[in-house]
Tab-separated table of C-alpha atoms in Angstrom:
chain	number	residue	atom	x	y	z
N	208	UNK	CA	-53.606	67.482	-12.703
N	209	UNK	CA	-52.222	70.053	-9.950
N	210	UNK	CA	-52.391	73.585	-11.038
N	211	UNK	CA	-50.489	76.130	-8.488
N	212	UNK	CA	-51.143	79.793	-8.562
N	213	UNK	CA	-48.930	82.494	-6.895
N	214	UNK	CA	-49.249	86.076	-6.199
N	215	UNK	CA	-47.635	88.407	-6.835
N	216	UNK	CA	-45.594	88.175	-9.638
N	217	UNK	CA	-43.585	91.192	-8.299
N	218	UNK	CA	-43.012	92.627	-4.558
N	219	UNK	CA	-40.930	95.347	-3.551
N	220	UNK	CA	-40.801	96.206	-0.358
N	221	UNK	CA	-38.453	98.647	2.336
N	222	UNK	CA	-35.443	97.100	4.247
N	223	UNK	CA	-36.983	95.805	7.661
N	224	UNK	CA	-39.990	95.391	6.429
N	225	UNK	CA	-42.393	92.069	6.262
N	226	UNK	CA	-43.147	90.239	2.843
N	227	UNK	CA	-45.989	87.592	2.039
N	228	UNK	CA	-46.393	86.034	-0.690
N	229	UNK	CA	-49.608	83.415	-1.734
N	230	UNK	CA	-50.364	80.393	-3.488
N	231	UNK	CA	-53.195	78.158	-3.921
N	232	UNK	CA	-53.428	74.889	-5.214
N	233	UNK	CA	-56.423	72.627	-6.826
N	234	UNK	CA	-55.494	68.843	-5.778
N	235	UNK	CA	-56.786	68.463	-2.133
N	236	UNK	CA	-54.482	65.122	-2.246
N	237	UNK	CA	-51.648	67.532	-2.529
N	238	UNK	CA	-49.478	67.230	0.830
N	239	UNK	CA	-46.027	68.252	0.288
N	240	UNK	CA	-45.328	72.197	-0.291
N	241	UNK	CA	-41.700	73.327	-0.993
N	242	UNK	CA	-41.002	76.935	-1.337
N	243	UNK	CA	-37.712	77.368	-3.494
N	244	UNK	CA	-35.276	81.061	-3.596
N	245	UNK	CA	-34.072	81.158	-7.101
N	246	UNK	CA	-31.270	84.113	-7.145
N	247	UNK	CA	-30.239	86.108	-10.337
N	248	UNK	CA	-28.542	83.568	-12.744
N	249	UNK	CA	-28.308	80.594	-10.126
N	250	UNK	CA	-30.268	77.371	-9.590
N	251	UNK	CA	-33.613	77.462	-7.223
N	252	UNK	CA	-32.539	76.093	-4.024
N	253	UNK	CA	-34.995	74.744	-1.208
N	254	UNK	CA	-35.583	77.365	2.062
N	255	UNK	CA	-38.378	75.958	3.516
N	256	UNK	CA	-41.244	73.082	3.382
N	257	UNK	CA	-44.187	72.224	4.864
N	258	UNK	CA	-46.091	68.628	5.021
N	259	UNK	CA	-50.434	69.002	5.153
N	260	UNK	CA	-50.566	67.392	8.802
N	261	UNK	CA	-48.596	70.907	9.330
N	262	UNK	CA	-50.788	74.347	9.922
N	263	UNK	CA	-47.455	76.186	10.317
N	264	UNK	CA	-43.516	75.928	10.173
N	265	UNK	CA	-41.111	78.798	11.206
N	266	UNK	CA	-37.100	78.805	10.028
N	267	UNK	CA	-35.452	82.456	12.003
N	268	UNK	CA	-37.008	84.953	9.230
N	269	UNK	CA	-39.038	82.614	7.342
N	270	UNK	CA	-42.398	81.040	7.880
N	271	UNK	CA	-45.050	78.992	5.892
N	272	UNK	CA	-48.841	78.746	6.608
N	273	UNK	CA	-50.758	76.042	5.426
N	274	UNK	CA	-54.998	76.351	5.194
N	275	UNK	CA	-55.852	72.999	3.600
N	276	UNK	CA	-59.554	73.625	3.792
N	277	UNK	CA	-59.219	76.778	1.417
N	278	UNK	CA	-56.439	74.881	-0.415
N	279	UNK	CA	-53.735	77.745	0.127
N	280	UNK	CA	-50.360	78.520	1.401
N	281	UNK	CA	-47.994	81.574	2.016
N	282	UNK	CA	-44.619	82.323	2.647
N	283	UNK	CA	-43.867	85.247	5.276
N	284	UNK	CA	-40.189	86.750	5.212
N	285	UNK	CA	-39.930	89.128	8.272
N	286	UNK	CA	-37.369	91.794	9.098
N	287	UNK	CA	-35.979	91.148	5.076
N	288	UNK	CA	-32.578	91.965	3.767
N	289	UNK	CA	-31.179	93.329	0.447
N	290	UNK	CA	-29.814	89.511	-0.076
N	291	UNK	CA	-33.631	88.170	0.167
N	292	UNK	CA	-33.927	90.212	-3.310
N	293	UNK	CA	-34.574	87.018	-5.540
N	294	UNK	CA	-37.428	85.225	-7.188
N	295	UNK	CA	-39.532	83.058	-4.884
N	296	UNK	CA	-41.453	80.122	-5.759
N	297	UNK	CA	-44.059	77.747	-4.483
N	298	UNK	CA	-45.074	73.570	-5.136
N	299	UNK	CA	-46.985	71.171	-4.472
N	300	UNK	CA	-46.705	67.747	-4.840
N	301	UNK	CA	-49.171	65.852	-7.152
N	302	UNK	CA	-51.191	62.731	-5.330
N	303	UNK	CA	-51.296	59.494	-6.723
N	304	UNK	CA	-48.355	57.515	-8.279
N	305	UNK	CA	-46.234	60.802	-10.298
N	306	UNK	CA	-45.435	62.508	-7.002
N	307	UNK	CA	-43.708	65.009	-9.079
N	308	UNK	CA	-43.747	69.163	-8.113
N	309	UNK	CA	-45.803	71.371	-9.914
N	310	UNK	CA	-44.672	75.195	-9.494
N	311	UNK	CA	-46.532	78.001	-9.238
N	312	UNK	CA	-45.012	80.968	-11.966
N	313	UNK	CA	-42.995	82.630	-9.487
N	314	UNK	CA	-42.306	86.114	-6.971
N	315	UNK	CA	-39.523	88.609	-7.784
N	316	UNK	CA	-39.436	90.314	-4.315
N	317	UNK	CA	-36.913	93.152	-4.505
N	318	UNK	CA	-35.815	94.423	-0.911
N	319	UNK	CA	-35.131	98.246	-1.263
N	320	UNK	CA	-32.186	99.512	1.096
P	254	UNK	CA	-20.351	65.903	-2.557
P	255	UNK	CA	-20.777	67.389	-6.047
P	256	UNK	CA	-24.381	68.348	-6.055
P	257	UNK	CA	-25.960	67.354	-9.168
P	258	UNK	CA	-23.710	68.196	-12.248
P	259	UNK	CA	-24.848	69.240	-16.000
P	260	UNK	CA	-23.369	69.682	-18.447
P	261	UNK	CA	-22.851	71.922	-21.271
P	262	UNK	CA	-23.488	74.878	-18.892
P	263	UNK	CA	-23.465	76.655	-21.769
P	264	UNK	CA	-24.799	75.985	-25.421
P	265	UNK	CA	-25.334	77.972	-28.606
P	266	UNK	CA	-26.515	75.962	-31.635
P	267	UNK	CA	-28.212	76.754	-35.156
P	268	UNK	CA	-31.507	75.889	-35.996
P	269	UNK	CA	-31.733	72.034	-36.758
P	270	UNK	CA	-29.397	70.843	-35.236
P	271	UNK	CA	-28.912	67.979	-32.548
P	272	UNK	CA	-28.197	68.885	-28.724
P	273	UNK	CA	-27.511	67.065	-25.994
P	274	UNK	CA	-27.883	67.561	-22.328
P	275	UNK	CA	-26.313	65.633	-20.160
P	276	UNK	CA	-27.056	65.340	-16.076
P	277	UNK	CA	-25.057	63.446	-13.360
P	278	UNK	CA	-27.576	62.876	-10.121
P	279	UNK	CA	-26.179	62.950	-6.605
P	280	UNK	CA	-25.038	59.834	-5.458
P	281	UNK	CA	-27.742	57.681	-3.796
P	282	UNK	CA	-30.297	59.534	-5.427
P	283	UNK	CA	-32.936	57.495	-7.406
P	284	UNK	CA	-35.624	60.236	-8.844
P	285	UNK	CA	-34.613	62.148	-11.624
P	286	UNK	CA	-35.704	65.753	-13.157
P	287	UNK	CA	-35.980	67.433	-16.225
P	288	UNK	CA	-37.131	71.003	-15.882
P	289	UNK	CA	-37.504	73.872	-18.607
P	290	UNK	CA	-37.485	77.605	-17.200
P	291	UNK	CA	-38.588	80.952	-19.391
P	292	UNK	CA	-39.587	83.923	-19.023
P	293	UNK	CA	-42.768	83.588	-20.851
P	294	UNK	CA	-43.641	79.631	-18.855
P	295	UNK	CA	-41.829	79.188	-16.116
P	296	UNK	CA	-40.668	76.374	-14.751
P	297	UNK	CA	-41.854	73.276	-16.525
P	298	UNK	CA	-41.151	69.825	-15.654
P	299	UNK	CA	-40.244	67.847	-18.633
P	300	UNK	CA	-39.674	64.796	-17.621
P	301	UNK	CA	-39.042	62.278	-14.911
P	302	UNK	CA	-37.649	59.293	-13.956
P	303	UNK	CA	-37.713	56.595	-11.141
P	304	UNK	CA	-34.861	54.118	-10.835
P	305	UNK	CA	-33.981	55.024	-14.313
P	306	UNK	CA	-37.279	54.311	-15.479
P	307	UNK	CA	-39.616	57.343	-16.867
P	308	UNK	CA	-42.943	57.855	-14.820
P	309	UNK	CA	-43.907	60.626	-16.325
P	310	UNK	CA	-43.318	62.673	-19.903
P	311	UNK	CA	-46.442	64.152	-20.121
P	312	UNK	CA	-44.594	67.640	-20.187
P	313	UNK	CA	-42.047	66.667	-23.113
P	314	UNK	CA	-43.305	69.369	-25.804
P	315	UNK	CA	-43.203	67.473	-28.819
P	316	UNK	CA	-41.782	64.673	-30.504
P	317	UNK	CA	-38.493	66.482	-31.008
P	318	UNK	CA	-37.091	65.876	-27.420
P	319	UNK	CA	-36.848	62.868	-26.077
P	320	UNK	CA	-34.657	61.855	-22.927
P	321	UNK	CA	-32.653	58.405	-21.349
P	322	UNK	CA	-31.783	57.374	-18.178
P	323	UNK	CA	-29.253	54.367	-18.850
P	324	UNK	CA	-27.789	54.022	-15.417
P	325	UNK	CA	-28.345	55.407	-12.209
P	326	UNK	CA	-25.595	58.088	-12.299
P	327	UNK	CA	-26.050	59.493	-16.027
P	328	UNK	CA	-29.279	60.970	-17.941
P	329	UNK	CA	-29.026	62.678	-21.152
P	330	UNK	CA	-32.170	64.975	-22.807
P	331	UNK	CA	-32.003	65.509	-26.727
P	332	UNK	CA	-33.602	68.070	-28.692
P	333	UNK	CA	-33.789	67.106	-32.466
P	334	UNK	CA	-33.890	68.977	-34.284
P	335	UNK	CA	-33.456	71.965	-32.415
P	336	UNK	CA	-35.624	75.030	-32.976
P	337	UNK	CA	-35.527	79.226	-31.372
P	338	UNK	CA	-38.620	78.634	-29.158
P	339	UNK	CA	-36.381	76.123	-27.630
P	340	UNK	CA	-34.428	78.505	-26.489
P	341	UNK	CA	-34.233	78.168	-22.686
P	342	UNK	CA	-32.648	77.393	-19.353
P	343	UNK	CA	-32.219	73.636	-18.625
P	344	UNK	CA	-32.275	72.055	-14.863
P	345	UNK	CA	-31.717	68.886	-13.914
P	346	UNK	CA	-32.793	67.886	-10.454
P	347	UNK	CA	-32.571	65.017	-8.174
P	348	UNK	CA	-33.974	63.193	-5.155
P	349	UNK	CA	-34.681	60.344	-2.845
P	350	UNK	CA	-37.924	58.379	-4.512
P	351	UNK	CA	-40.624	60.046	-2.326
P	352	UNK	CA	-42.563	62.618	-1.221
P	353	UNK	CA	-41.018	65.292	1.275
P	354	UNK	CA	-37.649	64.536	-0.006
P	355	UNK	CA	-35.724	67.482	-1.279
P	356	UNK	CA	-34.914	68.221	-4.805
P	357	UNK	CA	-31.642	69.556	-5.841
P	358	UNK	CA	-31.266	71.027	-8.793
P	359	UNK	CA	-27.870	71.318	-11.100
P	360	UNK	CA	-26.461	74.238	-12.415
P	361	UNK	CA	-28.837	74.049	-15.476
P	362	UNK	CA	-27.883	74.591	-19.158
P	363	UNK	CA	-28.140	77.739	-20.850
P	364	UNK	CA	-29.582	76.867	-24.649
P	365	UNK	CA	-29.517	79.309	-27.273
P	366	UNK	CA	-30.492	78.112	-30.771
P	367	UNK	CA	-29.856	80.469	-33.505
């Protein structure tokens, strides 16, 4: 099955600044990659997805790159807020006939005022 | 609309007993999530279902939970009996039936068992 890794597990970084965070995949069928914001206490909720005919995707502050060949993906956050403080994670959608998500273990990314 | 609903938000049992969680898709909706979120593994799919029918259970842990879809508006997951390593957050989710579509999750369901 699809196994998704992410890194880092945790991210600070300085008001203004630019955050990345990585994940790679194993199933080269894989062509559906969600990234979901999960905030303290709440349910994840979708910011931003990207489809493998796609090398890149921008929404105002947030962007996803997509390198199919080396089977990874990232999630850029630029010019980040205190309110982008909140656990960030990755998926990608099994091939075949289960189509379900498998997430990678997650990002806390703490923005530092 | 509602968003998907769940329900107990909240649950605190004892050791051995029964516990149901209960999930209300959004309307139109015909894919269906179970997910389990700790600390220690993440977010685990459970479960999932199909026009009410289950695809795939391959992440059920054991023999103890087991989970229905009767209708297209109402699916339930049981734990039983229920155990401390159970402990966890529950999320339901829902979606259109293929890939690219969006899944919205519920509130989930805070289980503690005592």
């Amino acid at each position: 099955g699809e196994n998704v890794e992410q890194h880092p597990s945790t991210l600070s970084v300085q008001e203004g600044d630019s955050a990345v965070i990585k994940c790679t995949y194993s199933d080269s069928a894989s062509n559906y990659f969600p990234w979901y914001k999960q905030e303290l206490g709440k349910r994840p909720q979708l910011i931003i997805d990207i489809r493998s005919n796609v090398g890149e995707k921008k929404d105002q502050r947030i962007a996803v790159t997509l390198n199919k060949t080396a089977k990874h993906f990232s999630l850029h956050i630029t010019e980040t807020q205190p309110e982008d403080s909140a656990v960030y994670f990755c998926a990608a959608t099994t091939s075949g006939s289960a189509r379900q998500l498998t997430f990678g273990s997650g990002t806390q990314l703490t923005v530092l005022p | 609309d509602a968003g998907v609903i769940q329900s107990p938000r909240h649950e605190v049992t004892e050791m051995g007993q029964e516990v149901t969680l209960r999930c209300k898709p959004i309307s139109g909706h015909n894919s269906l999530f179970w997910y389990r979120q700790t600390m220690m593994r993440g977010l685990e799919l459970l479960i999932y279902f199909n026009n009410n029918v289950p695809i795939d259970d391959s992440g059920m842990p054991e023999d103890r939970f087991s989970a229905k879809m009767p209708n297209a508006s109402f699916s339930t997951l049981k734990i039983q009996p229920s155990e401390p390593r159970d402990s966890a957050v529950y999320f339901c989710a829902s979606s259109r039936q293929g890939v690219g579509n969006e899944q919205f999750f519920g509130p989930g369901t805070r289980l503690t068992v005592l």
